[in-house]
Amino acid sequence: MNKLSKKVVLTGGHGATTALSVIEALQKSSRSWEISWIGAKKAFQGRSIPSYELELFKNLGLKTFSITSERFARQFTLRNILSLAYVPIGLVQSLLILRKIKPRVILSFGGYASTPVVIAGWIFRIPVIIHEQTIAVGFANHIASYLATKIAISRPESVAFFSQQKIILTGNPISENIAKIVFKKVLSKQKSIFIFCGSRGSQVINKALVPILPKLLESHTVYHQTGHLDFEVFNKVQVNLPKILAERYNVYDFINPKNVADIYQKSDVVVARAGANTVSELVSLGKPSILIPIPWTRYNEQHKNALYAKNLGVSQIIEEKNLRPEVLLNEIENTFHGWNKMISVIENKDRNIDKNASSKVVKLLEELAEN
């Protein structure tokens, strides 16, 4: 590694897409960076499935480190007491890792795995930047905001949650592959749907899909990322479908963020949760979509993300409490029926708010690394 390089630690949970976009920008910047990632060992609490972020960034050649950390839910339960017990363990691990790396700056994307790293960075007086992808603030970033040197936000509405002296509006980084996708103005000859359940899956969406999947496949190609937990279920569903329908069904447990652009390009309509990264990509692409927000987040941030997309004309919303197979099928049919009208509205909207977000975050890293 070049002696003039700067060491940066990236950390977080559920931050693979945003982190990947920043990593791409760091690797293309004029400065030489030595990039490390610190994340949770497991993708799911109580399961031995490795963290997707750790696997992804290891394959990109980054130095990756794992810590013991678990989500702290709002309800007071025995599980929460056990989760609290992991906090000092994760903190000690983070202190040891940071002492070994000696980074000039830390960039956190939030999530429960980031909290011990941010605290450890504050103890060592390492400048910390947190990036908030959502319109509201996540629980981990709310805690970290008091220790952070700078707070990068994706949307102006996030100002209400943080100290204004620390805030910089950067937008939400999207990957280079996504940014290059051409705006789709014409429906595919064989209409296509992308059921995107995120890296960890959504069993709620998957459950609603099962009864209507054969009906959808009669006239659509379906790309379906199930998540690890439900993959075998849908793999068996595909095997039992009539041949002509099975050929139209493409099922994946996980899609590498570097490869998801190809499926976005092919898809006419997307069905997904309303995570900030997904919403940023859909808005940037002008992709008609149906969003099903997670209802139990602290400030209902997924619902706010979904409203942001709906107000731009990109998306329709199904509340999880209303999600039933017939409701999902009806909304998909309505979206295709009004597809051309949606596209004409979306085309005239400014979808470039996140276009230069990665470079803005990198510039902020450079400024703090110089101090």
mmCIF file of C-alpha atoms in Angstrom:
data_model
loop_
_atom_site.group_PDB
_atom_site.id
_atom_site.type_symbol
_atom_site.label_atom_id
_atom_site.label_comp_id
_atom_site.label_asym_id
_atom_site.label_seq_id
_atom_site.Cartn_x
_atom_site.Cartn_y
_atom_site.Cartn_z
ATOM 1 C CA MET A 1 0.000 0.000 0.000
ATOM 2 C CA ASN A 2 1.248 3.441 -0.966
ATOM 3 C CA LYS A 3 2.697 5.355 1.992
ATOM 4 C CA LEU A 4 0.542 8.325 0.989
ATOM 5 C CA SER A 5 -2.652 6.285 1.239
ATOM 6 C CA LYS A 6 -5.273 7.045 3.839
ATOM 7 C CA LYS A 7 -6.904 4.364 5.944
ATOM 8 C CA VAL A 8 -10.693 4.419 6.214
ATOM 9 C CA VAL A 9 -13.020 2.072 8.065
ATOM 10 C CA LEU A 10 -16.549 1.548 6.799
ATOM 11 C CA THR A 11 -19.126 -0.061 9.045
ATOM 12 C CA GLY A 12 -22.819 -0.768 9.332
ATOM 13 C CA GLY A 13 -25.616 -3.246 8.970
ATOM 14 C CA HIS A 14 -27.905 -3.540 5.921
ATOM 15 C CA GLY A 15 -25.604 -1.045 4.209
ATOM 16 C CA ALA A 16 -24.143 -3.141 1.418
ATOM 17 C CA THR A 17 -25.595 -1.190 -1.502
ATOM 18 C CA THR A 18 -24.686 2.271 -0.209
ATOM 19 C CA ALA A 19 -21.288 1.152 1.033
ATOM 20 C CA LEU A 20 -20.535 -0.505 -2.301
ATOM 21 C CA SER A 21 -21.287 2.746 -4.113
ATOM 22 C CA VAL A 22 -18.889 4.685 -1.850
ATOM 23 C CA ILE A 23 -16.226 1.977 -2.189
ATOM 24 C CA GLU A 24 -16.428 2.265 -5.985
ATOM 25 C CA ALA A 25 -15.903 6.025 -5.698
ATOM 26 C CA LEU A 26 -13.027 5.642 -3.227
ATOM 27 C CA GLN A 27 -11.260 3.175 -5.511
ATOM 28 C CA LYS A 28 -11.570 5.589 -8.446
ATOM 29 C CA SER A 29 -10.524 8.716 -6.551
ATOM 30 C CA SER A 30 -7.144 10.329 -7.148
ATOM 31 C CA ARG A 31 -6.107 9.536 -3.588
ATOM 32 C CA SER A 32 -5.001 6.055 -2.586
ATOM 33 C CA TRP A 33 -7.255 4.579 0.083
ATOM 34 C CA GLU A 34 -6.826 1.510 2.258
ATOM 35 C CA ILE A 35 -10.405 0.414 2.931
ATOM 36 C CA SER A 36 -11.566 -1.880 5.724
ATOM 37 C CA TRP A 37 -15.053 -3.046 6.650
ATOM 38 C CA ILE A 38 -16.302 -3.944 10.133
ATOM 39 C CA GLY A 39 -19.672 -5.666 10.337
ATOM 40 C CA ALA A 40 -21.781 -8.257 12.099
ATOM 41 C CA LYS A 41 -20.796 -11.909 11.902
ATOM 42 C CA LYS A 42 -24.286 -13.137 11.017
ATOM 43 C CA ALA A 43 -26.958 -11.987 8.584
ATOM 44 C CA PHE A 44 -29.724 -13.011 11.002
ATOM 45 C CA GLN A 45 -29.916 -13.127 14.752
ATOM 46 C CA GLY A 46 -29.899 -16.652 16.137
ATOM 47 C CA ARG A 47 -28.827 -18.184 12.785
ATOM 48 C CA SER A 48 -25.449 -19.211 11.436
ATOM 49 C CA ILE A 49 -25.881 -17.547 8.025
ATOM 50 C CA PRO A 50 -22.815 -15.330 7.345
ATOM 51 C CA SER A 51 -23.272 -11.597 6.887
ATOM 52 C CA TYR A 52 -23.801 -10.698 3.229
ATOM 53 C CA GLU A 53 -21.746 -7.536 3.604
ATOM 54 C CA LEU A 54 -18.724 -9.392 4.935
ATOM 55 C CA GLU A 55 -18.864 -11.907 2.098
ATOM 56 C CA LEU A 56 -19.371 -9.250 -0.572
ATOM 57 C CA PHE A 57 -16.568 -6.941 0.559
ATOM 58 C CA LYS A 58 -14.145 -9.792 1.176
ATOM 59 C CA ASN A 59 -14.616 -10.809 -2.453
ATOM 60 C CA LEU A 60 -13.849 -7.221 -3.480
ATOM 61 C CA GLY A 61 -10.473 -7.474 -1.771
ATOM 62 C CA LEU A 62 -11.258 -5.309 1.245
ATOM 63 C CA LYS A 63 -9.952 -6.134 4.682
ATOM 64 C CA THR A 64 -13.015 -7.362 6.575
ATOM 65 C CA PHE A 65 -13.524 -7.803 10.299
ATOM 66 C CA SER A 66 -16.518 -9.153 12.189
ATOM 67 C CA ILE A 67 -17.815 -8.274 15.625
ATOM 68 C CA THR A 68 -20.441 -9.791 17.904
ATOM 69 C CA SER A 69 -23.519 -7.596 17.838
ATOM 70 C CA GLU A 70 -27.294 -8.017 17.891
ATOM 71 C CA ARG A 71 -30.275 -5.835 17.140
ATOM 72 C CA PHE A 72 -31.910 -4.105 20.120
ATOM 73 C CA ALA A 73 -35.680 -4.072 19.614
ATOM 74 C CA ARG A 74 -38.033 -1.517 21.141
ATOM 75 C CA GLN A 75 -39.951 -4.096 23.191
ATOM 76 C CA PHE A 76 -38.571 -5.149 26.562
ATOM 77 C CA THR A 77 -37.918 -8.882 26.225
ATOM 78 C CA LEU A 78 -35.460 -11.498 27.416
ATOM 79 C CA ARG A 79 -33.905 -11.351 23.955
ATOM 80 C CA ASN A 80 -33.207 -7.637 24.464
ATOM 81 C CA ILE A 81 -31.443 -8.345 27.746
ATOM 82 C CA LEU A 82 -29.224 -10.841 25.923
ATOM 83 C CA SER A 83 -28.653 -8.307 23.129
ATOM 84 C CA LEU A 84 -27.468 -5.733 25.667
ATOM 85 C CA ALA A 85 -24.915 -8.242 26.936
ATOM 86 C CA TYR A 86 -23.285 -8.258 23.492
ATOM 87 C CA VAL A 87 -22.680 -4.492 23.512
ATOM 88 C CA PRO A 88 -19.515 -4.534 25.675
ATOM 89 C CA ILE A 89 -18.223 -7.563 23.751
ATOM 90 C CA GLY A 90 -18.678 -5.778 20.421
ATOM 91 C CA LEU A 91 -17.112 -2.628 21.850
ATOM 92 C CA VAL A 92 -13.974 -4.437 23.046
ATOM 93 C CA GLN A 93 -13.682 -6.176 19.669
ATOM 94 C CA SER A 94 -14.062 -2.835 17.883
ATOM 95 C CA LEU A 95 -11.410 -1.192 20.059
ATOM 96 C CA LEU A 96 -8.952 -3.980 19.273
ATOM 97 C CA ILE A 97 -9.680 -3.839 15.528
ATOM 98 C CA LEU A 98 -9.371 -0.037 15.319
ATOM 99 C CA ARG A 99 -6.148 -0.109 17.320
ATOM 100 C CA LYS A 100 -4.787 -2.564 14.762
ATOM 101 C CA ILE A 101 -5.958 -0.644 11.663
ATOM 102 C CA LYS A 102 -5.339 2.910 12.932
ATOM 103 C CA PRO A 103 -7.740 4.548 10.439
ATOM 104 C CA ARG A 104 -7.778 8.275 9.742
ATOM 105 C CA VAL A 105 -11.578 8.353 9.477
ATOM 106 C CA ILE A 106 -14.640 6.129 10.031
ATOM 107 C CA LEU A 107 -17.764 6.091 7.874
ATOM 108 C CA SER A 108 -20.860 4.456 9.378
ATOM 109 C CA PHE A 109 -24.031 3.548 7.497
ATOM 110 C CA GLY A 110 -26.047 2.820 10.634
ATOM 111 C CA GLY A 111 -27.533 -0.449 11.791
ATOM 112 C CA TYR A 112 -26.933 -2.240 15.052
ATOM 113 C CA ALA A 113 -23.481 -3.517 14.006
ATOM 114 C CA SER A 114 -22.180 0.037 13.614
ATOM 115 C CA THR A 115 -22.783 1.265 17.169
ATOM 116 C CA PRO A 116 -19.793 -0.404 18.896
ATOM 117 C CA VAL A 117 -17.493 0.759 16.088
ATOM 118 C CA VAL A 118 -18.682 4.371 16.342
ATOM 119 C CA ILE A 119 -18.241 4.363 20.131
ATOM 120 C CA ALA A 120 -14.766 2.870 19.790
ATOM 121 C CA GLY A 121 -13.850 5.498 17.181
ATOM 122 C CA TRP A 122 -15.045 8.267 19.490
ATOM 123 C CA ILE A 123 -12.923 6.828 22.340
ATOM 124 C CA PHE A 124 -9.854 6.883 20.090
ATOM 125 C CA ARG A 125 -10.760 10.398 18.841
ATOM 126 C CA ILE A 126 -11.009 9.188 15.257
ATOM 127 C CA PRO A 127 -13.270 11.442 13.146
ATOM 128 C CA VAL A 128 -16.605 9.695 12.520
ATOM 129 C CA ILE A 129 -19.019 10.392 9.675
ATOM 130 C CA ILE A 130 -22.432 8.798 9.795
ATOM 131 C CA HIS A 131 -24.558 8.525 6.689
ATOM 132 C CA GLU A 132 -28.332 8.432 7.114
ATOM 133 C CA GLN A 133 -30.058 6.879 4.123
ATOM 134 C CA THR A 134 -33.638 7.258 5.352
ATOM 135 C CA ILE A 135 -35.804 10.364 5.580
ATOM 136 C CA ALA A 136 -36.229 9.689 9.294
ATOM 137 C CA VAL A 137 -33.376 8.513 11.524
ATOM 138 C CA GLY A 138 -32.527 4.934 12.413
ATOM 139 C CA PHE A 139 -32.013 4.033 16.070
ATOM 140 C CA ALA A 140 -28.277 3.339 15.674
ATOM 141 C CA ASN A 141 -27.636 6.624 13.860
ATOM 142 C CA HIS A 142 -29.649 8.503 16.476
ATOM 143 C CA ILE A 143 -27.203 7.273 19.128
ATOM 144 C CA ALA A 144 -24.169 7.758 16.890
ATOM 145 C CA SER A 145 -25.141 11.325 15.978
ATOM 146 C CA TYR A 146 -23.998 12.571 19.392
ATOM 147 C CA LEU A 147 -20.522 11.105 18.814
ATOM 148 C CA ALA A 148 -20.173 11.892 15.103
ATOM 149 C CA THR A 149 -17.982 14.618 13.665
ATOM 150 C CA LYS A 150 -20.177 15.039 10.582
ATOM 151 C CA ILE A 151 -23.593 13.721 9.568
ATOM 152 C CA ALA A 152 -24.271 13.117 5.870
ATOM 153 C CA ILE A 153 -27.980 13.020 5.057
ATOM 154 C CA SER A 154 -29.773 11.829 1.939
ATOM 155 C CA ARG A 155 -32.900 13.955 2.137
ATOM 156 C CA PRO A 156 -33.516 17.511 3.425
ATOM 157 C CA GLU A 157 -36.296 16.200 5.691
ATOM 158 C CA SER A 158 -33.666 14.471 7.861
ATOM 159 C CA VAL A 159 -32.475 17.851 9.171
ATOM 160 C CA ALA A 160 -35.108 17.699 11.907
ATOM 161 C CA PHE A 161 -33.410 14.724 13.566
ATOM 162 C CA PHE A 162 -29.837 16.001 13.925
ATOM 163 C CA SER A 163 -27.677 18.875 15.071
ATOM 164 C CA GLN A 164 -27.647 21.297 12.137
ATOM 165 C CA GLN A 165 -24.004 22.237 12.788
ATOM 166 C CA LYS A 166 -22.932 18.723 11.784
ATOM 167 C CA ILE A 167 -25.194 18.163 8.774
ATOM 168 C CA ILE A 168 -24.149 17.947 5.139
ATOM 169 C CA LEU A 169 -26.689 17.046 2.432
ATOM 170 C CA THR A 170 -25.022 14.524 0.130
ATOM 171 C CA GLY A 171 -27.879 12.437 -1.250
ATOM 172 C CA ASN A 172 -27.904 8.656 -1.084
ATOM 173 C CA PRO A 173 -25.077 6.970 -3.040
ATOM 174 C CA ILE A 174 -26.159 4.645 -5.818
ATOM 175 C CA SER A 175 -23.816 2.296 -7.626
ATOM 176 C CA GLU A 176 -22.221 3.079 -10.954
ATOM 177 C CA ASN A 177 -24.015 0.136 -12.581
ATOM 178 C CA ILE A 178 -27.407 1.461 -11.486
ATOM 179 C CA ALA A 179 -26.604 5.013 -12.583
ATOM 180 C CA LYS A 180 -25.787 3.779 -16.112
ATOM 181 C CA ILE A 181 -29.162 2.085 -16.674
ATOM 182 C CA VAL A 182 -31.129 3.700 -19.484
ATOM 183 C CA PHE A 183 -34.575 5.046 -18.598
ATOM 184 C CA LYS A 184 -37.130 2.549 -19.875
ATOM 185 C CA LYS A 185 -39.917 4.185 -21.925
ATOM 186 C CA VAL A 186 -41.526 1.114 -23.519
ATOM 187 C CA LEU A 187 -42.960 -2.012 -21.902
ATOM 188 C CA SER A 188 -41.137 -5.256 -22.637
ATOM 189 C CA LYS A 189 -42.754 -7.528 -25.213
ATOM 190 C CA GLN A 190 -42.915 -10.146 -22.476
ATOM 191 C CA LYS A 191 -43.882 -8.010 -19.481
ATOM 192 C CA SER A 192 -41.611 -8.560 -16.496
ATOM 193 C CA ILE A 193 -41.773 -8.142 -12.718
ATOM 194 C CA PHE A 194 -38.929 -7.980 -10.217
ATOM 195 C CA ILE A 195 -40.001 -9.175 -6.754
ATOM 196 C CA PHE A 196 -37.132 -7.765 -4.727
ATOM 197 C CA CYS A 197 -37.156 -8.906 -1.106
ATOM 198 C CA GLY A 198 -33.753 -7.462 -0.187
ATOM 199 C CA SER A 199 -30.568 -9.232 0.831
ATOM 200 C CA ARG A 200 -32.185 -10.795 3.895
ATOM 201 C CA GLY A 201 -35.536 -11.514 2.301
ATOM 202 C CA SER A 202 -39.108 -10.674 3.245
ATOM 203 C CA GLN A 203 -41.216 -13.636 4.324
ATOM 204 C CA VAL A 204 -44.299 -11.387 4.398
ATOM 205 C CA ILE A 205 -44.016 -10.602 0.683
ATOM 206 C CA ASN A 206 -43.062 -14.174 -0.150
ATOM 207 C CA LYS A 207 -46.134 -15.524 1.649
ATOM 208 C CA ALA A 208 -48.432 -13.219 -0.315
ATOM 209 C CA LEU A 209 -46.767 -14.232 -3.579
ATOM 210 C CA VAL A 210 -47.181 -18.015 -3.311
ATOM 211 C CA PRO A 211 -50.881 -18.291 -4.298
ATOM 212 C CA ILE A 212 -50.667 -15.789 -7.176
ATOM 213 C CA LEU A 213 -47.332 -16.776 -8.712
ATOM 214 C CA PRO A 214 -48.784 -19.182 -11.320
ATOM 215 C CA LYS A 215 -51.283 -16.515 -12.390
ATOM 216 C CA LEU A 216 -48.511 -13.923 -12.779
ATOM 217 C CA LEU A 217 -46.402 -16.329 -14.813
ATOM 218 C CA GLU A 218 -49.183 -16.840 -17.356
ATOM 219 C CA SER A 219 -48.395 -13.434 -18.842
ATOM 220 C CA HIS A 220 -45.196 -12.173 -17.133
ATOM 221 C CA THR A 221 -41.587 -13.066 -16.646
ATOM 222 C CA VAL A 222 -40.835 -12.958 -12.913
ATOM 223 C CA TYR A 223 -37.452 -12.290 -11.302
ATOM 224 C CA HIS A 224 -37.676 -13.112 -7.609
ATOM 225 C CA GLN A 225 -35.066 -12.619 -4.913
ATOM 226 C CA THR A 226 -36.472 -14.583 -2.011
ATOM 227 C CA GLY A 227 -33.769 -14.190 0.632
ATOM 228 C CA HIS A 228 -32.029 -17.192 2.142
ATOM 229 C CA LEU A 229 -34.838 -18.334 4.449
ATOM 230 C CA ASP A 230 -37.442 -18.960 1.725
ATOM 231 C CA PHE A 231 -35.249 -19.935 -1.215
ATOM 232 C CA GLU A 232 -35.763 -23.686 -0.947
ATOM 233 C CA VAL A 233 -39.533 -23.208 -0.732
ATOM 234 C CA PHE A 234 -39.651 -21.308 -4.020
ATOM 235 C CA ASN A 235 -37.066 -23.559 -5.615
ATOM 236 C CA LYS A 236 -39.527 -26.414 -5.069
ATOM 237 C CA VAL A 237 -42.374 -24.254 -6.364
ATOM 238 C CA GLN A 238 -40.443 -23.740 -9.599
ATOM 239 C CA VAL A 239 -39.817 -27.481 -10.001
ATOM 240 C CA ASN A 240 -43.541 -28.188 -9.705
ATOM 241 C CA LEU A 241 -44.652 -25.531 -12.181
ATOM 242 C CA PRO A 242 -45.676 -26.467 -15.743
ATOM 243 C CA LYS A 243 -42.654 -26.171 -18.017
ATOM 244 C CA ILE A 244 -43.797 -23.022 -19.838
ATOM 245 C CA LEU A 245 -44.370 -21.227 -16.515
ATOM 246 C CA ALA A 246 -41.161 -22.513 -14.924
ATOM 247 C CA GLU A 247 -39.173 -21.053 -17.821
ATOM 248 C CA ARG A 248 -40.556 -17.613 -17.006
ATOM 249 C CA TYR A 249 -39.670 -17.833 -13.321
ATOM 250 C CA ASN A 250 -36.167 -16.797 -12.244
ATOM 251 C CA VAL A 251 -35.596 -17.373 -8.531
ATOM 252 C CA TYR A 252 -32.554 -16.345 -6.473
ATOM 253 C CA ASP A 253 -31.746 -16.485 -2.780
ATOM 254 C CA PHE A 254 -29.431 -13.472 -3.096
ATOM 255 C CA ILE A 255 -28.419 -11.181 -5.936
ATOM 256 C CA ASN A 256 -25.029 -9.564 -5.694
ATOM 257 C CA PRO A 257 -25.536 -5.766 -5.678
ATOM 258 C CA LYS A 258 -23.062 -5.565 -8.550
ATOM 259 C CA ASN A 259 -25.393 -7.736 -10.673
ATOM 260 C CA VAL A 260 -28.792 -6.327 -9.740
ATOM 261 C CA ALA A 261 -28.590 -3.642 -12.455
ATOM 262 C CA ASP A 262 -29.131 -6.255 -15.158
ATOM 263 C CA ILE A 263 -32.435 -7.340 -13.604
ATOM 264 C CA TYR A 264 -33.537 -3.743 -13.061
ATOM 265 C CA GLN A 265 -32.875 -3.111 -16.754
ATOM 266 C CA LYS A 266 -35.066 -6.048 -17.803
ATOM 267 C CA SER A 267 -37.896 -5.322 -15.372
ATOM 268 C CA ASP A 268 -40.977 -3.235 -16.088
ATOM 269 C CA VAL A 269 -42.360 -3.194 -12.530
ATOM 270 C CA VAL A 270 -40.673 -3.761 -9.169
ATOM 271 C CA VAL A 271 -42.302 -5.049 -5.975
ATOM 272 C CA ALA A 272 -40.171 -4.373 -2.892
ATOM 273 C CA ARG A 273 -39.839 -3.166 0.651
ATOM 274 C CA ALA A 274 -39.244 0.565 1.038
ATOM 275 C CA GLY A 275 -35.675 0.607 2.287
ATOM 276 C CA ALA A 276 -33.860 3.838 1.545
ATOM 277 C CA ASN A 277 -31.392 2.275 -0.875
ATOM 278 C CA THR A 278 -34.100 0.509 -2.865
ATOM 279 C CA VAL A 279 -36.183 3.687 -3.044
ATOM 280 C CA SER A 280 -33.163 5.724 -4.186
ATOM 281 C CA GLU A 281 -32.506 3.251 -6.985
ATOM 282 C CA LEU A 282 -36.150 3.155 -8.100
ATOM 283 C CA VAL A 283 -36.376 6.960 -8.136
ATOM 284 C CA SER A 284 -33.121 7.266 -10.058
ATOM 285 C CA LEU A 285 -34.322 4.708 -12.619
ATOM 286 C CA GLY A 286 -37.862 6.065 -12.797
ATOM 287 C CA LYS A 287 -39.030 2.485 -12.342
ATOM 288 C CA PRO A 288 -42.769 1.962 -11.664
ATOM 289 C CA SER A 289 -43.020 0.044 -8.424
ATOM 290 C CA ILE A 290 -45.166 -1.244 -5.590
ATOM 291 C CA LEU A 291 -43.689 -0.642 -2.150
ATOM 292 C CA ILE A 292 -44.607 -2.519 1.032
ATOM 293 C CA PRO A 293 -42.990 -0.611 3.933
ATOM 294 C CA ILE A 294 -41.817 -2.403 7.069
ATOM 295 C CA PRO A 295 -44.226 -1.039 9.721
ATOM 296 C CA TRP A 296 -42.196 -1.527 12.898
ATOM 297 C CA THR A 297 -39.257 0.821 12.340
ATOM 298 C CA ARG A 298 -38.653 3.442 15.045
ATOM 299 C CA TYR A 299 -39.821 6.537 13.175
ATOM 300 C CA ASN A 300 -41.788 4.659 10.509
ATOM 301 C CA GLU A 301 -39.009 5.594 8.115
ATOM 302 C CA GLN A 302 -39.882 3.039 5.441
ATOM 303 C CA HIS A 303 -43.358 4.515 5.129
ATOM 304 C CA LYS A 304 -41.793 7.963 4.703
ATOM 305 C CA ASN A 305 -39.421 6.588 2.057
ATOM 306 C CA ALA A 306 -42.386 5.065 0.233
ATOM 307 C CA LEU A 307 -44.349 8.336 0.362
ATOM 308 C CA TYR A 308 -41.337 10.157 -1.077
ATOM 309 C CA ALA A 309 -41.345 7.775 -4.063
ATOM 310 C CA LYS A 310 -45.129 7.923 -4.418
ATOM 311 C CA ASN A 311 -45.106 11.727 -4.473
ATOM 312 C CA LEU A 312 -42.610 11.611 -7.326
ATOM 313 C CA GLY A 313 -44.987 9.353 -9.248
ATOM 314 C CA VAL A 314 -42.682 6.321 -9.134
ATOM 315 C CA SER A 315 -44.541 4.075 -6.698
ATOM 316 C CA GLN A 316 -47.766 2.832 -5.231
ATOM 317 C CA ILE A 317 -47.951 1.679 -1.604
ATOM 318 C CA ILE A 318 -49.487 -1.382 0.022
ATOM 319 C CA GLU A 319 -49.459 -1.237 3.808
ATOM 320 C CA GLU A 320 -48.285 -4.523 5.303
ATOM 321 C CA LYS A 321 -51.496 -4.891 7.337
ATOM 322 C CA ASN A 322 -53.413 -4.860 4.029
ATOM 323 C CA LEU A 323 -51.085 -7.198 2.159
ATOM 324 C CA ARG A 324 -52.970 -10.242 0.913
ATOM 325 C CA PRO A 325 -52.402 -12.264 -2.281
ATOM 326 C CA GLU A 326 -55.435 -10.795 -4.054
ATOM 327 C CA VAL A 327 -54.432 -7.237 -3.057
ATOM 328 C CA LEU A 328 -50.903 -7.732 -4.394
ATOM 329 C CA LEU A 329 -52.178 -9.239 -7.646
ATOM 330 C CA ASN A 330 -54.677 -6.410 -8.141
ATOM 331 C CA GLU A 331 -52.031 -3.729 -7.513
ATOM 332 C CA ILE A 332 -49.619 -5.373 -9.977
ATOM 333 C CA GLU A 333 -52.359 -5.463 -12.633
ATOM 334 C CA ASN A 334 -53.253 -1.808 -11.953
ATOM 335 C CA THR A 335 -49.611 -0.748 -12.208
ATOM 336 C CA PHE A 336 -49.206 -2.408 -15.606
ATOM 337 C CA HIS A 337 -52.524 -0.938 -16.748
ATOM 338 C CA GLY A 338 -51.331 2.571 -15.855
ATOM 339 C CA TRP A 339 -47.672 1.966 -16.786
ATOM 340 C CA ASN A 340 -47.481 4.306 -19.770
ATOM 341 C CA LYS A 341 -49.118 7.131 -17.834
ATOM 342 C CA MET A 342 -46.712 6.636 -14.890
ATOM 343 C CA ILE A 343 -43.719 6.700 -17.215
ATOM 344 C CA SER A 344 -44.809 9.971 -18.801
ATOM 345 C CA VAL A 345 -45.055 11.575 -15.341
ATOM 346 C CA ILE A 346 -41.778 10.100 -14.065
ATOM 347 C CA GLU A 347 -39.839 11.162 -17.170
ATOM 348 C CA ASN A 348 -40.473 14.822 -16.386
ATOM 349 C CA LYS A 349 -39.302 14.563 -12.764
ATOM 350 C CA ASP A 350 -35.805 15.370 -11.507
ATOM 351 C CA ARG A 351 -34.446 11.923 -10.682
ATOM 352 C CA ASN A 352 -30.804 12.968 -10.297
ATOM 353 C CA ILE A 353 -30.765 13.934 -6.610
ATOM 354 C CA ASP A 354 -28.458 11.000 -5.795
ATOM 355 C CA LYS A 355 -26.336 11.119 -8.950
ATOM 356 C CA ASN A 356 -23.250 12.696 -7.315
ATOM 357 C CA ALA A 357 -23.817 11.462 -3.755
ATOM 358 C CA SER A 358 -20.866 9.040 -3.745
ATOM 359 C CA SER A 359 -18.383 11.736 -4.758
ATOM 360 C CA LYS A 360 -19.767 14.103 -2.100
ATOM 361 C CA VAL A 361 -19.281 11.467 0.610
ATOM 362 C CA VAL A 362 -15.743 10.770 -0.613
ATOM 363 C CA LYS A 363 -14.945 14.492 -0.554
ATOM 364 C CA LEU A 364 -16.129 14.630 3.058
ATOM 365 C CA LEU A 365 -13.908 11.656 3.917
ATOM 366 C CA GLU A 366 -10.937 13.356 2.290
ATOM 367 C CA GLU A 367 -11.472 16.546 4.260
ATOM 368 C CA LEU A 368 -11.620 14.752 7.624
ATOM 369 C CA ALA A 369 -8.725 12.437 6.768
ATOM 370 C CA GLU A 370 -6.508 15.483 6.191
ATOM 371 C CA ASN A 371 -7.121 16.897 9.689
#
